[in-house]
Tab-separated table of C-alpha atoms and ligand atoms in Angstrom:
chain	number	residue	atom	x	y	z
A	16	MET	CA	137.409	124.879	93.575
A	17	LYS	CA	137.703	126.043	90.017
A	18	ALA	CA	137.546	123.871	86.896
A	19	PRO	CA	140.840	122.791	85.341
A	20	LYS	CA	141.828	124.401	82.044
A	21	PHE	CA	140.024	123.075	79.000
A	22	ASN	CA	139.529	123.993	75.366
A	23	TYR	CA	136.024	125.064	74.408
A	24	ILE	CA	134.408	124.630	71.015
A	25	LYS	CA	130.887	125.798	70.279
A	26	ALA	CA	129.653	123.329	67.669
A	27	ASN	CA	127.692	124.812	64.794
A	28	SER	CA	126.472	121.600	63.197
A	29	LEU	CA	125.828	117.951	63.969
A	30	GLN	CA	128.454	116.962	61.406
A	31	GLN	CA	131.088	119.131	63.119
A	32	THR	CA	130.162	117.645	66.507
A	33	LEU	CA	130.556	114.103	65.210
A	34	GLU	CA	133.897	114.958	63.589
A	35	LEU	CA	135.151	116.455	66.864
A	36	LEU	CA	134.010	113.430	68.865
A	37	ASP	CA	135.738	111.154	66.373
A	38	GLU	CA	138.966	113.160	66.482
A	39	LEU	CA	139.091	113.767	70.244
A	40	GLY	CA	137.761	110.437	71.570
A	41	GLU	CA	137.919	110.269	75.384
A	42	GLU	CA	139.553	113.737	75.456
A	43	GLY	CA	136.427	115.439	74.133
A	44	ARG	CA	133.338	115.928	76.275
A	45	ILE	CA	129.891	117.112	75.197
A	46	ILE	CA	128.404	119.907	77.258
A	47	ALA	CA	124.604	120.183	77.110
A	48	GLY	CA	122.916	121.811	80.129
A	49	GLY	CA	126.160	121.656	82.100
A	50	GLN	CA	124.225	120.937	85.311
A	51	SER	CA	126.158	117.768	86.072
A	52	LEU	CA	129.304	118.351	84.057
A	53	MET	CA	130.234	121.754	85.480
A	54	PRO	CA	130.071	120.630	89.135
A	55	THR	CA	132.252	117.605	88.306
A	56	LEU	CA	134.782	119.865	86.551
A	57	ASN	CA	134.779	122.312	89.445
A	58	MET	CA	135.373	119.469	91.873
A	59	ARG	CA	138.058	118.102	89.527
A	60	LEU	CA	136.336	114.744	89.323
A	61	SER	CA	136.689	114.993	85.567
A	62	GLN	CA	139.378	116.674	83.445
A	63	PRO	CA	138.471	116.512	79.738
A	64	ASN	CA	140.782	118.272	77.327
A	65	THR	CA	138.007	119.862	75.242
A	66	LEU	CA	134.357	120.707	75.850
A	67	ILE	CA	132.110	120.523	72.791
A	68	ASP	CA	129.100	122.755	73.356
A	69	ILE	CA	126.012	121.465	71.535
A	70	ASN	CA	123.644	124.166	72.759
A	71	GLY	CA	123.437	125.755	69.292
A	72	LEU	CA	122.183	122.557	67.626
A	73	GLN	CA	118.470	123.290	67.472
A	74	ASP	CA	117.727	120.106	65.499
A	75	LEU	CA	118.452	118.179	68.703
A	76	GLU	CA	115.655	119.977	70.581
A	77	GLY	CA	111.938	119.267	70.654
A	78	ILE	CA	109.252	116.674	71.223
A	79	THR	CA	107.141	115.145	68.450
A	80	LEU	CA	104.563	112.372	68.223
A	81	GLU	CA	105.050	110.118	65.213
A	82	GLY	CA	102.421	107.401	65.136
A	83	GLU	CA	102.802	105.441	68.345
A	84	ILE	CA	106.244	106.832	69.162
A	85	VAL	CA	107.194	109.979	71.064
A	86	LYS	CA	110.526	111.361	69.850
A	87	ILE	CA	112.424	113.548	72.292
A	88	GLY	CA	115.520	115.380	71.063
A	89	ALA	CA	118.501	114.867	73.354
A	90	LEU	CA	118.906	118.609	73.916
A	91	THR	CA	115.322	119.073	75.112
A	92	ARG	CA	115.398	120.766	78.538
A	93	HIS	CA	113.752	119.112	81.528
A	94	ILE	CA	111.405	122.102	81.794
A	95	ASP	CA	110.167	121.600	78.219
A	96	VAL	CA	109.574	117.907	78.868
A	97	ALA	CA	107.663	118.831	82.036
A	98	GLN	CA	105.469	121.333	80.175
A	99	SER	CA	104.854	119.288	77.018
A	100	SER	CA	101.243	118.320	76.274
A	101	ILE	CA	102.513	115.344	74.235
A	102	ILE	CA	104.335	114.038	77.289
A	103	SER	CA	101.455	114.601	79.699
A	104	LYS	CA	99.001	112.908	77.318
A	105	HIS	CA	101.130	109.961	76.152
A	106	LEU	CA	103.896	109.450	78.720
A	107	SER	CA	102.251	110.138	82.060
A	108	LEU	CA	105.048	108.316	83.907
A	109	ILE	CA	107.537	110.980	82.792
A	110	SER	CA	105.141	113.770	83.784
A	111	LYS	CA	104.896	112.267	87.253
A	112	ALA	CA	108.683	111.882	87.536
A	113	MET	CA	109.744	115.309	86.275
A	114	PRO	CA	108.892	117.313	89.428
A	115	HIS	CA	111.372	115.066	91.284
A	116	VAL	CA	114.269	115.976	88.962
A	117	ALA	CA	116.345	118.488	90.933
A	118	HIS	CA	115.013	122.041	91.321
A	119	VAL	CA	113.490	124.567	88.919
A	120	ALA	CA	116.819	126.294	88.165
A	121	VAL	CA	118.448	122.967	87.259
A	122	ARG	CA	115.435	121.861	85.210
A	123	ASN	CA	115.583	125.101	83.215
A	124	ARG	CA	119.026	124.204	81.842
A	125	GLY	CA	119.439	120.442	82.264
A	126	THR	CA	118.524	118.222	79.321
A	127	ILE	CA	116.946	114.796	79.069
A	128	GLY	CA	119.833	113.687	76.845
A	129	GLY	CA	122.374	114.786	79.447
A	130	SER	CA	120.542	112.898	82.141
A	131	ILE	CA	120.340	109.694	80.102
A	132	ALA	CA	123.903	109.936	78.736
A	133	LEU	CA	125.269	110.482	82.249
A	134	ALA	CA	123.336	107.511	83.697
A	135	ASP	CA	123.452	108.666	87.291
A	136	PRO	CA	122.010	105.684	89.199
A	137	ALA	CA	119.779	107.976	91.266
A	138	ALA	CA	118.386	109.910	88.290
A	139	GLU	CA	114.721	109.684	87.382
A	140	MET	CA	114.844	109.761	83.572
A	141	PRO	CA	116.941	106.590	83.062
A	142	ALA	CA	114.471	104.666	85.246
A	143	CYS	CA	111.510	106.001	83.256
A	144	ALA	CA	113.310	105.164	79.998
A	145	LEU	CA	113.677	101.548	81.109
A	146	ALA	CA	110.109	101.249	82.412
A	147	LEU	CA	108.697	102.680	79.186
A	148	GLY	CA	110.838	100.570	76.849
A	149	ALA	CA	112.672	103.574	75.385
A	150	ILE	CA	115.222	103.363	72.599
A	151	MET	CA	118.271	105.605	72.617
A	152	VAL	CA	119.471	106.814	69.214
A	153	VAL	CA	123.199	107.526	69.033
A	154	GLU	CA	125.082	108.860	66.036
A	155	SER	CA	128.712	108.866	64.932
A	156	LEU	CA	130.472	109.445	61.623
A	157	LYS	CA	129.704	105.797	60.847
A	158	GLY	CA	125.949	106.413	61.094
A	159	ARG	CA	123.120	105.932	63.569
A	160	ARG	CA	122.337	103.035	65.840
A	161	GLU	CA	119.443	102.346	68.164
A	162	ILE	CA	120.021	100.892	71.623
A	163	THR	CA	117.249	99.576	73.872
A	164	ALA	CA	117.152	100.915	77.422
A	165	GLU	CA	117.905	97.416	78.734
A	166	ASP	CA	121.174	97.395	76.796
A	167	PHE	CA	121.986	101.097	77.202
A	168	PHE	CA	122.408	101.318	80.987
A	169	LYS	CA	125.357	99.120	81.867
A	170	GLY	CA	126.461	100.204	85.344
A	171	LEU	CA	127.514	103.127	87.496
A	172	TYR	CA	127.652	106.110	85.080
A	173	GLU	CA	128.340	103.564	82.366
A	174	THR	CA	126.380	103.227	79.143
A	175	GLU	CA	126.582	101.425	75.841
A	176	ARG	CA	127.299	104.765	74.062
A	177	LYS	CA	130.835	104.945	72.698
A	178	PRO	CA	133.008	108.073	73.154
A	179	ASN	CA	132.672	108.939	69.435
A	180	GLU	CA	128.856	108.750	69.577
A	181	LEU	CA	126.409	111.531	70.352
A	182	LEU	CA	123.053	110.725	71.907
A	183	VAL	CA	120.717	112.449	69.461
A	184	GLU	CA	117.208	111.397	70.445
A	185	ILE	CA	115.132	109.142	72.632
A	186	LEU	CA	112.241	107.175	71.136
A	187	ILE	CA	109.502	106.104	73.532
A	188	PRO	CA	106.394	104.062	72.705
A	189	VAL	CA	103.223	105.788	73.922
A	190	GLU	CA	101.551	104.352	76.989
A	191	ARG	CA	98.535	102.191	76.163
A	192	PRO	CA	95.074	103.255	77.417
A	193	GLU	CA	95.099	100.385	79.925
A	194	ASP	CA	98.524	101.328	81.329
A	195	ILE	CA	98.662	102.741	84.840
A	196	SER	CA	101.770	104.680	85.732
A	197	VAL	CA	103.068	105.200	89.249
A	198	PHE	CA	106.252	107.036	90.191
A	199	MET	CA	107.549	107.297	93.754
A	200	GLU	CA	110.874	108.129	95.330
A	201	LEU	CA	112.354	108.858	98.727
A	202	ALA	CA	114.943	111.620	99.013
A	203	GLN	CA	116.296	113.477	102.004
A	204	ARG	CA	114.729	116.690	100.676
A	205	HIS	CA	112.459	117.203	97.699
A	206	GLY	CA	114.671	117.767	94.642
A	207	ASP	CA	117.631	115.854	96.016
A	208	PHE	CA	118.818	112.716	94.304
A	209	ALA	CA	116.742	109.696	95.345
A	210	MET	CA	117.882	107.226	98.014
A	211	ALA	CA	115.289	104.806	96.675
A	212	GLY	CA	112.702	105.018	93.946
A	213	ILE	CA	110.426	103.071	91.618
A	214	ALA	CA	109.069	103.772	88.131
A	215	CYS	CA	106.105	101.486	87.507
A	216	ILE	CA	103.854	100.658	84.579
A	217	ALA	CA	101.036	98.249	85.381
A	218	GLN	CA	97.985	96.746	83.787
A	219	VAL	CA	95.275	95.592	86.147
A	220	LYS	CA	92.297	93.342	85.405
A	221	ASP	CA	89.745	92.250	88.001
A	222	LYS	CA	91.907	93.806	90.724
A	223	THR	CA	94.914	91.627	89.844
A	224	PHE	CA	98.123	92.533	88.028
A	225	LYS	CA	97.988	91.405	84.401
A	226	ASN	CA	101.237	93.090	83.387
A	227	LEU	CA	103.817	94.823	85.492
A	228	LYS	CA	107.081	96.664	85.115
A	229	LEU	CA	108.870	97.738	88.294
A	230	VAL	CA	112.115	99.640	87.736
A	231	TYR	CA	114.171	100.438	90.835
A	232	PHE	CA	116.629	103.324	90.989
A	233	GLY	CA	118.634	105.173	93.638
A	234	SER	CA	119.686	101.997	95.388
A	235	GLU	CA	121.310	100.077	92.520
A	236	ASP	CA	124.261	100.970	90.282
A	237	LYS	CA	121.840	101.346	87.357
A	238	PRO	CA	118.067	101.328	86.821
A	239	THR	CA	117.014	97.753	87.538
A	240	LEU	CA	113.992	95.754	86.455
A	241	ALA	CA	112.914	93.563	89.393
A	242	LYS	CA	112.104	90.396	87.465
A	243	LYS	CA	111.470	88.077	90.429
A	244	THR	CA	109.246	90.576	92.217
A	245	ILE	CA	107.274	91.213	89.039
A	246	ALA	CA	106.783	87.479	88.503
A	247	SER	CA	105.678	87.050	92.105
A	248	MET	CA	102.925	89.665	91.727
A	249	LEU	CA	101.490	88.753	88.321
A	250	GLY	CA	97.969	87.394	88.573
A	251	ARG	CA	97.694	88.597	92.181
A	252	THR	CA	96.228	91.495	94.046
A	253	TRP	CA	97.862	93.168	97.055
A	254	SER	CA	97.160	91.338	100.305
A	255	GLY	CA	98.860	90.827	103.662
A	256	ASP	CA	100.959	87.871	102.503
A	257	CYS	CA	102.386	89.913	99.582
A	258	CYS	CA	104.623	91.769	102.071
A	259	LYS	CA	106.552	88.584	102.816
A	260	THR	CA	106.703	87.518	99.157
A	261	VAL	CA	107.972	90.913	98.023
A	262	THR	CA	110.516	91.135	100.839
A	263	GLU	CA	111.975	87.782	99.768
A	264	SER	CA	111.956	88.449	96.021
A	265	LEU	CA	113.490	91.929	96.367
A	266	LYS	CA	116.464	90.378	98.169
A	267	GLU	CA	117.122	88.447	94.974
A	268	ASP	CA	116.377	91.285	92.548
A	269	LEU	CA	118.296	94.078	94.237
A	270	SER	CA	121.774	94.597	95.535
A	271	PRO	CA	121.745	98.128	96.972
A	272	MET	CA	124.958	100.157	97.137
A	273	THR	CA	126.096	101.494	100.480
A	274	ASN	CA	127.048	105.161	100.052
A	275	LEU	CA	126.649	108.550	101.709
A	276	GLN	CA	122.894	108.286	101.242
A	277	GLY	CA	122.660	105.208	103.447
A	278	SER	CA	123.502	101.574	103.953
A	279	SER	CA	122.557	98.717	101.674
A	280	THR	CA	120.218	97.310	104.333
A	281	MET	CA	118.429	100.606	104.793
A	282	LYS	CA	117.943	101.089	101.057
A	283	LEU	CA	116.568	97.574	100.640
A	284	HIS	CA	114.094	98.362	103.414
A	285	LEU	CA	113.092	101.648	101.713
A	286	GLN	CA	112.585	99.911	98.358
A	287	ASN	CA	110.501	97.276	100.116
A	288	VAL	CA	108.254	99.907	101.697
A	289	LEU	CA	107.963	101.784	98.398
A	290	THR	CA	107.010	98.599	96.545
A	291	GLY	CA	103.932	98.120	98.733
A	292	ARG	CA	102.946	101.756	98.266
A	293	VAL	CA	103.452	101.649	94.501
A	294	LEU	CA	101.478	98.440	94.020
A	295	ARG	CA	98.605	99.582	96.215
A	296	THR	CA	98.513	102.926	94.389
A	297	ALA	CA	98.395	101.146	91.014
A	298	LEU	CA	95.422	99.055	92.171
A	299	ASP	CA	93.656	102.145	93.526
A	300	ARG	CA	94.200	104.004	90.257
A	301	ALA	CA	92.835	101.047	88.307
A	302	GLU	CA	89.564	101.429	90.215
A	303	THR	CA	89.151	105.033	89.118
A	304	GLN	CA	90.738	105.007	85.638
B	430	FAD	C1	121.840	120.667	92.672
B	430	FAD	C2	121.534	119.628	91.613
B	430	FAD	C3	120.561	118.678	91.888
B	430	FAD	C4	120.262	117.706	90.934
B	430	FAD	N1	119.299	116.790	91.224
B	430	FAD	C5	118.946	115.889	90.297
B	430	FAD	C6	117.919	114.934	90.536
B	430	FAD	O1	117.303	114.890	91.602
B	430	FAD	N2	117.638	114.041	89.549
B	430	FAD	C7	118.292	114.046	88.344
B	430	FAD	O2	117.989	113.224	87.478
B	430	FAD	N3	119.242	114.944	88.084
B	430	FAD	C8	119.587	115.862	89.006
B	430	FAD	N4	120.575	116.768	88.727
B	430	FAD	C9	121.263	116.670	87.414
B	430	FAD	C10	120.474	117.369	86.319
B	430	FAD	O3	119.264	116.703	86.076
B	430	FAD	C11	121.269	117.418	85.015
B	430	FAD	O4	120.555	118.284	84.204
B	430	FAD	C12	121.446	116.142	84.235
B	430	FAD	O5	121.978	115.110	84.976
B	430	FAD	C13	122.446	116.312	83.113
B	430	FAD	O6	121.915	117.085	82.122
B	430	FAD	P1	122.756	118.255	81.469
B	430	FAD	O7	122.035	118.590	80.205
B	430	FAD	O8	122.954	119.334	82.431
B	430	FAD	O9	124.108	117.503	81.080
B	430	FAD	P2	125.659	117.967	81.199
B	430	FAD	O10	125.965	118.318	82.603
B	430	FAD	O11	125.894	119.001	80.156
B	430	FAD	O12	126.344	116.620	80.787
B	430	FAD	C14	126.302	115.502	81.624
B	430	FAD	C15	127.087	114.363	80.963
B	430	FAD	O13	126.392	113.866	79.831
B	430	FAD	C16	127.161	114.033	78.640
B	430	FAD	N5	126.210	114.435	77.601
B	430	FAD	C17	125.287	115.437	77.677
B	430	FAD	N6	124.527	115.440	76.567
B	430	FAD	C18	124.986	114.435	75.773
B	430	FAD	C19	124.595	113.940	74.490
B	430	FAD	N7	123.557	114.455	73.821
B	430	FAD	N8	125.286	112.898	73.963
B	430	FAD	C20	126.318	112.356	74.645
B	430	FAD	N9	126.732	112.774	75.859
B	430	FAD	C21	126.066	113.808	76.410
B	430	FAD	C22	128.208	115.073	78.970
B	430	FAD	O14	129.377	114.908	78.196
B	430	FAD	C23	128.464	114.798	80.443
B	430	FAD	O15	129.353	113.730	80.584
B	430	FAD	C24	120.923	117.724	89.668
B	430	FAD	C25	121.879	118.692	89.382
B	430	FAD	C26	122.189	119.639	90.349
B	430	FAD	C27	123.218	120.692	90.013
């Protein structure tokens, strides 16, 4: 199918973009990499009146380290995130996740801001944002506001960003030297959206978990912090009886969606299996780090 008719405006400044968003409201739609938006237009799942192209706004691109915070411009392409030495040195979780984001051609055009603004429940970057305690910076004519990842992702393709706000940058605290990052997902083929996945940051002392963040994606309607499972593993190492504990706690933490990727029961099983793998990998890495 072909996209429905739409107006197209190539924005030449941030101010113009914000004015257009304010004027058009729900009728205006930002286009960044176009890797998700264009397929949805072609399939007529979305019919915005006007596309506002932000690809000329170079101020929205780039990655900088300011003190303990990594700032990533919303228009930064996945490929540039993947190749950044700042990211590989300070945000190893994102480096581990990036190869799972689609395929090279999509990563060449797709942007981190597009991925986070879209909030696809199976996308890798929203899960990493939540695990790393990222802050999303959105801007409108009224000014800027900062939204924590916990507040930003509200549900299926639903975020705290308002239609008149542009996501301008993502602020992420650097990982601490004692942090261990583990990223795992299960997809039908490498590069496909995940059926189940976990972004994990752990701190391990004397072979037990001192701190733990387990963010589940792919199965839920949004990236989800598994609070009961985390609590059940703190102060413990991985042993045979953890399987039962984790199986029980995940039933309370997660509520997987049944969709074309699989049933709720199957996804809960996959997340359960992944949890054991992720936790064992974190302990193994702690031995060698
Ligand atoms: C075949 C295929 C496989 C894929 N597999 C994966 C995968 O495994 N994992 C994954 O994470 N992604 C995957 N993607 C999606 C890809 O990562 C996209 O790049 C990403 O989801 C959206 O980024 P974009 O820059 O292309 O955004 P666009 O498609 O341009 O926009 C997406 C949405 O975000 C909005 N938006 C974009 N930028 C902003 C902004 N700065 N402020 C406010 N709103 C904004 C747009 O209005 C639109 O609603 C896949 C895509 C394809 C085509």
